[in-house]
PDB file of C-alpha atoms and ligand atoms in Angstrom:
ATOM      1  CA  MET A   1      95.466 200.119 122.947  1.00 97.00           C
ATOM      2  CA  ARG A   2      96.330 196.999 125.494  1.00 98.00           C
ATOM      3  CA  ILE A   3      96.654 193.635 124.913  1.00 98.00           C
ATOM      4  CA  VAL A   4      97.026 190.786 127.493  1.00 98.00           C
ATOM      5  CA  VAL A   5      98.535 187.948 125.856  1.00 98.00           C
ATOM      6  CA  LEU A   6      96.260 185.018 127.706  1.00 98.00           C
ATOM      7  CA  GLY A   7      98.227 181.990 126.292  1.00 98.00           C
ATOM      8  CA  THR A   8     100.392 181.347 123.462  1.00 98.00           C
ATOM      9  CA  ALA A   9     100.328 177.036 122.625  1.00 98.00           C
ATOM     10  CA  ALA A  10      98.540 175.389 120.384  1.00 98.00           C
ATOM     11  CA  GLY A  11      95.720 172.834 121.227  1.00 98.00           C
ATOM     12  CA  GLY A  12      96.850 170.595 124.486  1.00 98.00           C
ATOM     13  CA  GLY A  13      98.736 173.346 125.667  1.00 98.00           C
ATOM     14  CA  VAL A  14     102.414 172.976 127.486  1.00 98.00           C
ATOM     15  CA  PRO A  15     102.268 170.123 128.808  1.00 98.00           C
ATOM     16  CA  GLN A  16      99.547 168.433 127.079  1.00 98.00           C
ATOM     17  CA  TRP A  17      98.022 165.802 129.331  1.00 98.00           C
ATOM     18  CA  ASN A  18      98.621 163.098 127.235  1.00 98.00           C
ATOM     19  CA  CYS A  19     101.917 163.808 125.787  1.00 97.00           C
ATOM     20  CA  ALA A  20     105.412 162.939 127.031  1.00 97.00           C
ATOM     21  CA  CYS A  21     107.263 164.431 124.558  1.00 96.00           C
ATOM     22  CA  GLY A  22     110.887 166.260 125.224  1.00 97.00           C
ATOM     23  CA  ASN A  23     109.299 169.726 125.611  1.00 98.00           C
ATOM     24  CA  CYS A  24     106.187 168.591 127.313  1.00 98.00           C
ATOM     25  CA  ARG A  25     108.457 166.721 130.068  1.00 98.00           C
ATOM     26  CA  ALA A  26     110.349 170.002 130.600  1.00 98.00           C
ATOM     27  CA  ALA A  27     107.131 171.847 131.068  1.00 98.00           C
ATOM     28  CA  ARG A  28     105.622 169.239 133.663  1.00 98.00           C
ATOM     29  CA  GLU A  29     109.452 169.494 135.376  1.00 98.00           C
ATOM     30  CA  GLY A  30     109.675 172.760 135.747  1.00 97.00           C
ATOM     31  CA  SER A  31     112.511 173.550 133.857  1.00 97.00           C
ATOM     32  CA  THR A  32     110.518 175.369 131.327  1.00 97.00           C
ATOM     33  CA  ALA A  33     107.498 177.897 131.841  1.00 97.00           C
ATOM     34  CA  PRO A  34     104.193 176.012 130.981  1.00 98.00           C
ATOM     35  CA  ARG A  35     101.856 177.194 128.557  1.00 98.00           C
ATOM     36  CA  THR A  36      97.811 177.637 127.977  1.00 98.00           C
ATOM     37  CA  GLN A  37      96.431 177.417 124.602  1.00 98.00           C
ATOM     38  CA  ASP A  38      96.533 180.859 122.420  1.00 98.00           C
ATOM     39  CA  CYS A  39      93.969 183.896 123.555  1.00 98.00           C
ATOM     40  CA  LEU A  40      94.519 187.636 123.440  1.00 98.00           C
ATOM     41  CA  ALA A  41      92.791 190.397 125.530  1.00 98.00           C
ATOM     42  CA  ILE A  42      92.430 193.619 123.830  1.00 98.00           C
ATOM     43  CA  SER A  43      91.256 196.728 124.768  1.00 98.00           C
ATOM     44  CA  GLY A  44      91.260 200.368 122.948  1.00 96.00           C
ATOM     45  CA  ASP A  45      90.142 202.124 126.043  1.00 93.00           C
ATOM     46  CA  GLY A  46      91.625 200.547 128.716  1.00 93.00           C
ATOM     47  CA  THR A  47      87.853 199.858 130.034  1.00 94.00           C
ATOM     48  CA  GLU A  48      85.891 197.495 127.470  1.00 96.00           C
ATOM     49  CA  TRP A  49      88.092 194.230 126.525  1.00 97.00           C
ATOM     50  CA  TYR A  50      87.730 191.729 123.863  1.00 98.00           C
ATOM     51  CA  LEU A  51      89.086 188.479 123.597  1.00 98.00           C
ATOM     52  CA  VAL A  52      90.731 187.081 120.390  1.00 98.00           C
ATOM     53  CA  ASN A  53      89.312 183.314 120.539  1.00 98.00           C
ATOM     54  CA  ALA A  54      88.284 181.493 123.160  1.00 98.00           C
ATOM     55  CA  SER A  55      90.870 178.944 124.484  1.00 98.00           C
ATOM     56  CA  PRO A  56      89.738 175.676 126.715  1.00 98.00           C
ATOM     57  CA  ASP A  57      91.914 177.435 129.197  1.00 98.00           C
ATOM     58  CA  LEU A  58      89.779 180.457 129.087  1.00 98.00           C
ATOM     59  CA  ARG A  59      88.532 180.338 133.081  1.00 98.00           C
ATOM     60  CA  HIS A  60      91.976 179.983 134.586  1.00 98.00           C
ATOM     61  CA  GLN A  61      93.353 182.660 131.353  1.00 98.00           C
ATOM     62  CA  LEU A  62      90.418 185.265 132.719  1.00 98.00           C
ATOM     63  CA  THR A  63      90.514 184.825 136.204  1.00 98.00           C
ATOM     64  CA  THR A  64      94.730 185.515 136.830  1.00 97.00           C
ATOM     65  CA  CYS A  65      94.262 188.591 134.503  1.00 97.00           C
ATOM     66  CA  ALA A  66      94.014 191.617 136.524  1.00 97.00           C
ATOM     67  CA  ALA A  67      92.315 193.610 133.818  1.00 97.00           C
ATOM     68  CA  LEU A  68      89.584 191.335 133.365  1.00 97.00           C
ATOM     69  CA  ALA A  69      88.514 191.135 136.904  1.00 97.00           C
ATOM     70  CA  PRO A  70      85.033 191.832 137.235  1.00 97.00           C
ATOM     71  CA  GLY A  71      83.768 194.957 139.628  1.00 96.00           C
ATOM     72  CA  PRO A  72      82.678 197.252 141.308  1.00 95.00           C
ATOM     73  CA  GLY A  73      79.162 195.748 140.504  1.00 96.00           C
ATOM     74  CA  PRO A  74      78.577 192.103 142.096  1.00 95.00           C
ATOM     75  CA  ARG A  75      78.510 190.817 138.530  1.00 94.00           C
ATOM     76  CA  GLN A  76      79.890 193.779 136.125  1.00 96.00           C
ATOM     77  CA  THR A  77      82.444 192.325 133.834  1.00 97.00           C
ATOM     78  CA  PRO A  78      84.910 194.397 131.579  1.00 97.00           C
ATOM     79  CA  LEU A  79      84.070 191.900 129.087  1.00 98.00           C
ATOM     80  CA  ARG A  80      82.559 193.047 125.825  1.00 97.00           C
ATOM     81  CA  GLY A  81      82.803 190.387 122.803  1.00 98.00           C
ATOM     82  CA  VAL A  82      85.364 187.779 121.311  1.00 98.00           C
ATOM     83  CA  PHE A  83      86.476 188.178 117.900  1.00 98.00           C
ATOM     84  CA  LEU A  84      87.038 184.286 116.668  1.00 98.00           C
ATOM     85  CA  THR A  85      90.136 183.653 113.926  1.00 98.00           C
ATOM     86  CA  ASP A  86      88.438 180.721 112.837  1.00 98.00           C
ATOM     87  CA  GLY A  87      85.976 177.679 114.308  1.00 98.00           C
ATOM     88  CA  GLU A  88      88.967 175.075 115.883  1.00 98.00           C
ATOM     89  CA  LEU A  89      87.698 173.620 119.243  1.00 98.00           C
ATOM     90  CA  ASP A  90      90.944 175.430 120.772  1.00 98.00           C
ATOM     91  CA  HIS A  91      89.732 178.349 119.664  1.00 98.00           C
ATOM     92  CA  THR A  92      86.320 177.981 120.621  1.00 98.00           C
ATOM     93  CA  LEU A  93      85.492 175.546 123.667  1.00 98.00           C
ATOM     94  CA  GLY A  94      86.053 178.859 125.731  1.00 98.00           C
ATOM     95  CA  LEU A  95      83.022 180.027 124.663  1.00 98.00           C
ATOM     96  CA  PHE A  96      80.804 177.302 127.155  1.00 97.00           C
ATOM     97  CA  GLN A  97      82.705 179.128 129.597  1.00 96.00           C
ATOM     98  CA  LEU A  98      81.320 182.194 128.838  1.00 97.00           C
ATOM     99  CA  LYS A  99      77.906 180.959 129.414  1.00 95.00           C
ATOM    100  CA  GLU A 100      77.529 182.998 132.576  1.00 95.00           C
ATOM    101  CA  ALA A 101      78.216 186.494 130.449  1.00 95.00           C
ATOM    102  CA  GLU A 102      74.368 188.119 130.241  1.00 92.00           C
ATOM    103  CA  GLY A 103      75.743 189.836 126.626  1.00 93.00           C
ATOM    104  CA  LEU A 104      78.430 189.325 124.493  1.00 97.00           C
ATOM    105  CA  ALA A 105      78.709 190.252 120.901  1.00 97.00           C
ATOM    106  CA  VAL A 106      80.864 187.414 119.138  1.00 98.00           C
ATOM    107  CA  TRP A 107      82.824 188.189 115.699  1.00 98.00           C
ATOM    108  CA  ALA A 108      83.634 185.438 113.121  1.00 98.00           C
ATOM    109  CA  PRO A 109      84.135 184.734 109.552  1.00 98.00           C
ATOM    110  CA  GLU A 110      80.533 183.273 108.301  1.00 97.00           C
ATOM    111  CA  ALA A 111      81.264 179.903 108.056  1.00 98.00           C
ATOM    112  CA  VAL A 112      82.434 179.945 111.436  1.00 98.00           C
ATOM    113  CA  LEU A 113      79.172 181.457 112.258  1.00 98.00           C
ATOM    114  CA  GLY A 114      76.869 178.993 110.772  1.00 97.00           C
ATOM    115  CA  SER A 115      78.539 176.223 112.035  1.00 97.00           C
ATOM    116  CA  VAL A 116      80.682 176.483 115.304  1.00 98.00           C
ATOM    117  CA  PRO A 117      78.978 173.876 118.026  1.00 97.00           C
ATOM    118  CA  ALA A 118      79.194 176.190 120.723  1.00 97.00           C
ATOM    119  CA  ARG A 119      76.599 178.856 119.294  1.00 97.00           C
ATOM    120  CA  GLU A 120      73.836 176.240 118.975  1.00 94.00           C
ATOM    121  CA  ILE A 121      74.241 175.133 122.626  1.00 95.00           C
ATOM    122  CA  VAL A 122      75.175 178.486 124.150  1.00 95.00           C
ATOM    123  CA  VAL A 123      71.963 180.167 122.336  1.00 93.00           C
ATOM    124  CA  SER A 124      69.662 178.086 125.023  1.00 94.00           C
ATOM    125  CA  TYR A 125      71.757 180.255 127.695  1.00 94.00           C
ATOM    126  CA  ARG A 126      71.921 183.607 126.543  1.00 93.00           C
ATOM    127  CA  PRO A 127      71.049 185.938 123.412  1.00 93.00           C
ATOM    128  CA  TRP A 128      74.422 187.072 122.877  1.00 97.00           C
ATOM    129  CA  THR A 129      75.128 188.537 119.436  1.00 97.00           C
ATOM    130  CA  TRP A 130      76.849 186.511 116.319  1.00 98.00           C
ATOM    131  CA  ARG A 131      77.719 188.909 113.627  1.00 97.00           C
ATOM    132  CA  ALA A 132      79.868 188.169 110.555  1.00 96.00           C
ATOM    133  CA  SER A 133      83.482 189.967 110.765  1.00 94.00           C
ATOM    134  CA  ASN A 134      83.813 190.015 106.942  1.00 86.00           C
ATOM    135  CA  ASP A 135      83.804 193.715 106.610  1.00 86.00           C
ATOM    136  CA  GLY A 136      85.697 194.723 109.712  1.00 87.00           C
ATOM    137  CA  VAL A 137      84.243 196.811 112.928  1.00 94.00           C
ATOM    138  CA  LEU A 138      84.638 200.037 114.752  1.00 94.00           C
ATOM    139  CA  LEU A 139      84.417 199.497 118.278  1.00 91.00           C
ATOM    140  CA  ASP A 140      85.382 202.086 121.876  1.00 82.00           C
ATOM    141  CA  GLY A 141      88.690 203.393 119.956  1.00 92.00           C
ATOM    142  CA  LEU A 142      89.386 200.629 117.733  1.00 97.00           C
ATOM    143  CA  ARG A 143      89.178 199.746 114.294  1.00 97.00           C
ATOM    144  CA  VAL A 144      89.505 195.857 113.352  1.00 98.00           C
ATOM    145  CA  ASP A 145      90.426 195.296 109.923  1.00 98.00           C
ATOM    146  CA  VAL A 146      90.155 191.778 108.330  1.00 98.00           C
ATOM    147  CA  LEU A 147      92.008 189.487 106.069  1.00 98.00           C
ATOM    148  CA  PRO A 148      90.756 186.298 104.485  1.00 97.00           C
ATOM    149  CA  VAL A 149      93.391 183.692 105.430  1.00 97.00           C
ATOM    150  CA  SER A 150      92.146 180.246 104.259  1.00 96.00           C
ATOM    151  CA  ASP A 151      89.362 177.436 103.623  1.00 96.00           C
ATOM    152  CA  LYS A 152      90.885 175.232 106.174  1.00 95.00           C
ATOM    153  CA  ARG A 153      87.949 174.114 108.158  1.00 96.00           C
ATOM    154  CA  PRO A 154      87.863 172.155 111.389  1.00 97.00           C
ATOM    155  CA  LYS A 155      87.499 168.586 111.061  1.00 96.00           C
ATOM    156  CA  TYR A 156      83.810 168.429 112.238  1.00 97.00           C
ATOM    157  CA  ALA A 157      83.256 171.052 109.654  1.00 97.00           C
ATOM    158  CA  ALA A 158      84.134 168.718 107.044  1.00 96.00           C
ATOM    159  CA  ASP A 159      80.659 168.595 105.059  1.00 96.00           C
ATOM    160  CA  VAL A 160      79.350 171.518 106.012  1.00 96.00           C
ATOM    161  CA  PRO A 161      77.901 173.163 102.812  1.00 95.00           C
ATOM    162  CA  ALA A 162      79.428 176.672 103.516  1.00 93.00           C
ATOM    163  CA  GLU A 163      81.859 178.976 101.240  1.00 94.00           C
ATOM    164  CA  GLY A 164      85.227 180.077 103.126  1.00 93.00           C
ATOM    165  CA  PRO A 165      87.222 182.048 104.404  1.00 97.00           C
ATOM    166  CA  TRP A 166      87.252 179.319 107.403  1.00 98.00           C
ATOM    167  CA  VAL A 167      90.190 181.286 108.597  1.00 98.00           C
ATOM    168  CA  VAL A 168      90.840 185.155 108.823  1.00 98.00           C
ATOM    169  CA  ALA A 169      93.498 187.667 110.284  1.00 98.00           C
ATOM    170  CA  TYR A 170      92.533 190.600 112.314  1.00 98.00           C
ATOM    171  CA  ARG A 171      94.505 193.603 112.447  1.00 98.00           C
ATOM    172  CA  PHE A 172      93.744 196.449 115.304  1.00 98.00           C
ATOM    173  CA  THR A 173      94.161 199.953 115.036  1.00 98.00           C
ATOM    174  CA  ASP A 174      94.184 202.069 118.154  1.00 98.00           C
ATOM    175  CA  LEU A 175      92.616 205.339 116.415  1.00 96.00           C
ATOM    176  CA  VAL A 176      94.025 207.699 118.982  1.00 96.00           C
ATOM    177  CA  THR A 177      97.355 206.280 119.167  1.00 97.00           C
ATOM    178  CA  GLY A 178      97.560 204.765 115.421  1.00 97.00           C
ATOM    179  CA  GLY A 179      99.208 201.721 117.343  1.00 98.00           C
ATOM    180  CA  VAL A 180      98.879 198.508 115.521  1.00 98.00           C
ATOM    181  CA  LEU A 181      98.670 194.619 116.336  1.00 98.00           C
ATOM    182  CA  VAL A 182      98.176 191.780 113.936  1.00 98.00           C
ATOM    183  CA  TYR A 183      96.843 188.284 114.859  1.00 98.00           C
ATOM    184  CA  ALA A 184      97.029 185.570 113.139  1.00 98.00           C
ATOM    185  CA  PRO A 185      97.558 182.312 114.805  1.00 98.00           C
ATOM    186  CA  CYS A 186      96.456 179.795 111.659  1.00 97.00           C
ATOM    187  CA  LEU A 187      98.566 180.571 108.676  1.00 97.00           C
ATOM    188  CA  ALA A 188      98.342 177.345 106.012  1.00 94.00           C
ATOM    189  CA  ARG A 189     100.608 179.271 103.785  1.00 94.00           C
ATOM    190  CA  TRP A 190     101.675 183.065 103.801  1.00 95.00           C
ATOM    191  CA  PRO A 191      98.489 184.401 102.802  1.00 95.00           C
ATOM    192  CA  ASP A 192      97.755 186.536  99.634  1.00 95.00           C
ATOM    193  CA  GLY A 193      97.699 190.386 100.996  1.00 97.00           C
ATOM    194  CA  PHE A 194      99.389 189.229 104.223  1.00 97.00           C
ATOM    195  CA  ASP A 195     102.398 191.580 103.486  1.00 95.00           C
ATOM    196  CA  GLU A 196     100.580 194.387 103.277  1.00 96.00           C
ATOM    197  CA  PHE A 197      97.772 193.516 106.141  1.00 97.00           C
ATOM    198  CA  CYS A 198     100.891 193.455 108.236  1.00 97.00           C
ATOM    199  CA  ALA A 199     102.880 196.717 106.789  1.00 96.00           C
ATOM    200  CA  GLY A 200     103.515 199.419 109.516  1.00 96.00           C
ATOM    201  CA  ALA A 201     102.314 196.999 112.205  1.00 97.00           C
ATOM    202  CA  ASP A 202     103.957 197.708 115.866  1.00 97.00           C
ATOM    203  CA  TYR A 203     103.346 193.932 116.680  1.00 98.00           C
ATOM    204  CA  VAL A 204     102.527 190.476 114.546  1.00 98.00           C
ATOM    205  CA  LEU A 205     101.700 187.742 116.345  1.00 98.00           C
ATOM    206  CA  LEU A 206     101.694 185.096 113.955  1.00 98.00           C
ATOM    207  CA  ASP A 207     101.353 180.764 113.297  1.00 98.00           C
ATOM    208  CA  GLY A 208     103.806 179.272 115.200  1.00 98.00           C
ATOM    209  CA  SER A 209     102.532 175.593 115.106  1.00 97.00           C
ATOM    210  CA  PHE A 210     105.683 173.673 113.831  1.00 96.00           C
ATOM    211  CA  HIS A 211     109.360 174.308 113.200  1.00 96.00           C
ATOM    212  CA  GLU A 212     109.380 171.652 110.510  1.00 91.00           C
ATOM    213  CA  PRO A 213     107.129 168.961 108.341  1.00 87.00           C
ATOM    214  CA  GLY A 214     107.738 166.054 109.777  1.00 88.00           C
ATOM    215  CA  GLU A 215     107.919 167.293 113.767  1.00 88.00           C
ATOM    216  CA  MET A 216     105.141 165.725 115.504  1.00 87.00           C
ATOM    217  CA  ALA A 217     106.311 162.590 114.216  1.00 89.00           C
ATOM    218  CA  THR A 218     109.784 162.912 115.433  1.00 89.00           C
ATOM    219  CA  ALA A 219     109.039 164.023 118.770  1.00 86.00           C
ATOM    220  CA  THR A 220     106.490 161.443 119.727  1.00 88.00           C
ATOM    221  CA  HIS A 221     108.876 158.547 118.303  1.00 89.00           C
ATOM    222  CA  GLY A 222     106.210 157.974 115.261  1.00 88.00           C
ATOM    223  CA  ASP A 223     103.117 157.755 117.572  1.00 86.00           C
ATOM    224  CA  VAL A 224     101.672 160.986 115.719  1.00 85.00           C
ATOM    225  CA  GLY A 225     102.363 160.352 111.897  1.00 83.00           C
ATOM    226  CA  SER A 226     103.335 163.123 109.438  1.00 83.00           C
ATOM    227  CA  PRO A 227      99.544 162.943 107.529  1.00 86.00           C
ATOM    228  CA  ALA A 228      98.231 164.025 110.984  1.00 86.00           C
ATOM    229  CA  GLN A 229     100.138 167.177 111.263  1.00 76.00           C
ATOM    230  CA  ARG A 230      99.911 167.814 107.297  1.00 80.00           C
ATOM    231  CA  GLY A 231      96.081 167.115 107.777  1.00 83.00           C
ATOM    232  CA  MET A 232      96.336 170.461 110.490  1.00 85.00           C
ATOM    233  CA  GLY A 233      97.898 172.696 107.758  1.00 84.00           C
ATOM    234  CA  HIS A 234     100.098 174.905 109.319  1.00 94.00           C
ATOM    235  CA  LEU A 235     102.673 176.370 107.720  1.00 95.00           C
ATOM    236  CA  PRO A 236     106.579 175.789 109.105  1.00 95.00           C
ATOM    237  CA  LEU A 237     109.121 178.172 110.675  1.00 96.00           C
ATOM    238  CA  ALA A 238     112.124 176.408 108.871  1.00 95.00           C
ATOM    239  CA  GLY A 239     112.580 175.964 105.515  1.00 92.00           C
ATOM    240  CA  PRO A 240     113.550 178.185 102.310  1.00 90.00           C
ATOM    241  CA  HIS A 241     109.483 178.913 102.409  1.00 90.00           C
ATOM    242  CA  GLY A 242     108.658 179.174 106.120  1.00 94.00           C
ATOM    243  CA  SER A 243     107.951 181.741 108.027  1.00 96.00           C
ATOM    244  CA  LEU A 244     111.395 182.579 109.447  1.00 95.00           C
ATOM    245  CA  ALA A 245     112.597 183.145 105.674  1.00 94.00           C
ATOM    246  CA  ARG A 246     109.438 185.603 105.294  1.00 93.00           C
ATOM    247  CA  ILE A 247     110.293 187.227 108.390  1.00 92.00           C
ATOM    248  CA  GLY A 248     114.336 187.794 108.107  1.00 81.00           C
ATOM    249  CA  ARG A 249     113.206 189.408 104.692  1.00 74.00           C
ATOM    250  CA  ARG A 250     111.226 191.977 106.342  1.00 72.00           C
ATOM    251  CA  ARG A 251     113.166 193.407 109.152  1.00 66.00           C
ATOM    252  CA  GLY A 252     111.922 196.527 110.563  1.00 82.00           C
ATOM    253  CA  ARG A 253     110.059 198.220 113.131  1.00 90.00           C
ATOM    254  CA  THR A 254     107.440 195.446 113.108  1.00 96.00           C
ATOM    255  CA  ARG A 255     108.222 192.761 115.804  1.00 96.00           C
ATOM    256  CA  TRP A 256     107.196 189.293 114.840  1.00 97.00           C
ATOM    257  CA  LEU A 257     106.117 187.395 117.644  1.00 98.00           C
ATOM    258  CA  TYR A 258     105.170 183.501 117.172  1.00 98.00           C
ATOM    259  CA  THR A 259     102.156 181.932 119.100  1.00 98.00           C
ATOM    260  CA  HIS A 260      99.740 178.691 118.749  1.00 98.00           C
ATOM    261  CA  VAL A 261     103.385 177.486 119.512  1.00 98.00           C
ATOM    262  CA  ASN A 262     102.540 173.607 119.500  1.00 98.00           C
ATOM    263  CA  ASN A 263     104.612 171.593 122.211  1.00 97.00           C
ATOM    264  CA  THR A 264     106.233 169.488 119.651  1.00 96.00           C
ATOM    265  CA  ASN A 265     108.108 172.291 118.522  1.00 97.00           C
ATOM    266  CA  PRO A 266     111.791 172.479 119.496  1.00 97.00           C
ATOM    267  CA  VAL A 267     111.770 176.271 119.429  1.00 98.00           C
ATOM    268  CA  LEU A 268     110.036 175.592 122.878  1.00 98.00           C
ATOM    269  CA  ASP A 269     113.656 174.514 124.301  1.00 97.00           C
ATOM    270  CA  PRO A 270     115.563 177.849 124.907  1.00 96.00           C
ATOM    271  CA  THR A 271     119.053 175.727 124.330  1.00 97.00           C
ATOM    272  CA  SER A 272     118.172 174.650 120.723  1.00 97.00           C
ATOM    273  CA  ALA A 273     119.103 175.517 117.394  1.00 97.00           C
ATOM    274  CA  ALA A 274     115.480 176.167 116.540  1.00 97.00           C
ATOM    275  CA  HIS A 275     115.143 178.509 118.801  1.00 97.00           C
ATOM    276  CA  ALA A 276     118.748 180.095 118.168  1.00 97.00           C
ATOM    277  CA  ALA A 277     117.424 180.567 114.704  1.00 95.00           C
ATOM    278  CA  VAL A 278     114.088 182.483 115.464  1.00 96.00           C
ATOM    279  CA  ILE A 279     116.329 185.277 117.097  1.00 95.00           C
ATOM    280  CA  GLU A 280     118.573 185.192 114.326  1.00 92.00           C
ATOM    281  CA  ALA A 281     115.568 185.869 112.159  1.00 92.00           C
ATOM    282  CA  GLY A 282     114.940 188.928 114.411  1.00 92.00           C
ATOM    283  CA  ALA A 283     111.577 187.225 115.425  1.00 96.00           C
ATOM    284  CA  GLU A 284     110.384 186.142 119.088  1.00 97.00           C
ATOM    285  CA  ILE A 285     108.296 183.767 120.622  1.00 98.00           C
ATOM    286  CA  ALA A 286     105.646 185.012 122.617  1.00 98.00           C
ATOM    287  CA  THR A 287     105.073 184.168 126.318  1.00 98.00           C
ATOM    288  CA  ASP A 288     102.347 183.746 128.671  1.00 98.00           C
ATOM    289  CA  GLY A 289     101.064 186.852 130.371  1.00 98.00           C
ATOM    290  CA  ALA A 290     102.811 189.620 128.421  1.00 98.00           C
ATOM    291  CA  VAL A 291     101.243 192.836 128.377  1.00 98.00           C
ATOM    292  CA  LEU A 292     101.935 194.931 125.321  1.00 98.00           C
ATOM    293  CA  GLN A 293     100.791 199.149 125.684  1.00 97.00           C
ATOM    294  CA  LEU A 294     100.637 200.462 122.214  1.00 96.00           C
TER     295      LEU A 294
HETATM  296  C1  MLT B 301      94.398 173.516 114.433  1.00 73.17           C
HETATM  297  O1  MLT B 301      95.516 174.354 115.074  1.00 73.17           O
HETATM  298  O2  MLT B 301      95.016 173.115 113.315  1.00 73.17           O
HETATM  299  C2  MLT B 301      93.692 172.544 115.048  1.00 73.17           C
HETATM  300  O3  MLT B 301      93.769 173.051 116.512  1.00 73.17           O
HETATM  301  C3  MLT B 301      93.801 171.162 114.832  1.00 73.17           C
HETATM  302  C4  MLT B 301      93.030 170.555 115.397  1.00 73.17           C
HETATM  303  O4  MLT B 301      92.302 170.257 116.528  1.00 73.17           O
HETATM  304  O5  MLT B 301      92.579 169.595 114.563  1.00 73.17           O
HETATM  305 MN1   MN B 302      94.986 174.745 116.892  1.00 73.17          MN
HETATM  306 ZN1   ZN B 303     104.501 167.186 123.916  1.00 73.17          ZN
END
């Protein structure tokens, strides 16, 4: 299985266009690397490729990824489909940019299939197939297992009468090498069954949105309040119940990489105590463009 980590930031990316927080300034000045919004490309056989989430930065991510280059036919692409972990705009706006694709399969939780805005619009352009990911999928040398994560719905779907799960995690297993990668960029809490779901994985890419519960207020000097951050429902890294404490107790062969990192997160500053705490816990911050071979 080959994986290209196309993007590692939460919504807005780093730098975010309207943000002058310390991390966004550092990325704008070039003292830290910019980050695009989280997205993954994955292939079991190196020929047929799938995306996990479709970020608003997708055109840039696709055109700078050698494995996803078109050819040899004039309109031939190795991209076969997209797995959605949820229906957030930051994970689905890229679907609009895929409208040139003749045929794609999109897998998502039922609730997302029934409400994601891109589906209603793209259907007028292309006859893609839209499939529930609830029961897992077998494709091109990969098994894809699904874990319901939460019922946290996008703001635009507040009144949609659908049962959850609205958010899932995916576990990709290479049927030949046995390599395993888990992708869980949206964790409202440590979900039931998550330990078992991650057991034996080579890599777990998990929600690194926030280091602390009040971080957006701190980084923006109160321009964005703590209730707004709480409303997004992301388990912070820090604290006795944070994800770092969970990872620290699970050191083993698995590599834990944070993705969907918000631009306010102090872990993005390599000189910060927060960054040091990530390394100390045996975890890492994923980087844009990383290639993993399992
Ligand atoms: C999230 O990750 O919680 C969402 O992308 C935030 C939002 O856009 O409301
Ligand atoms: Mn997000
Ligand atoms: Zn910022």
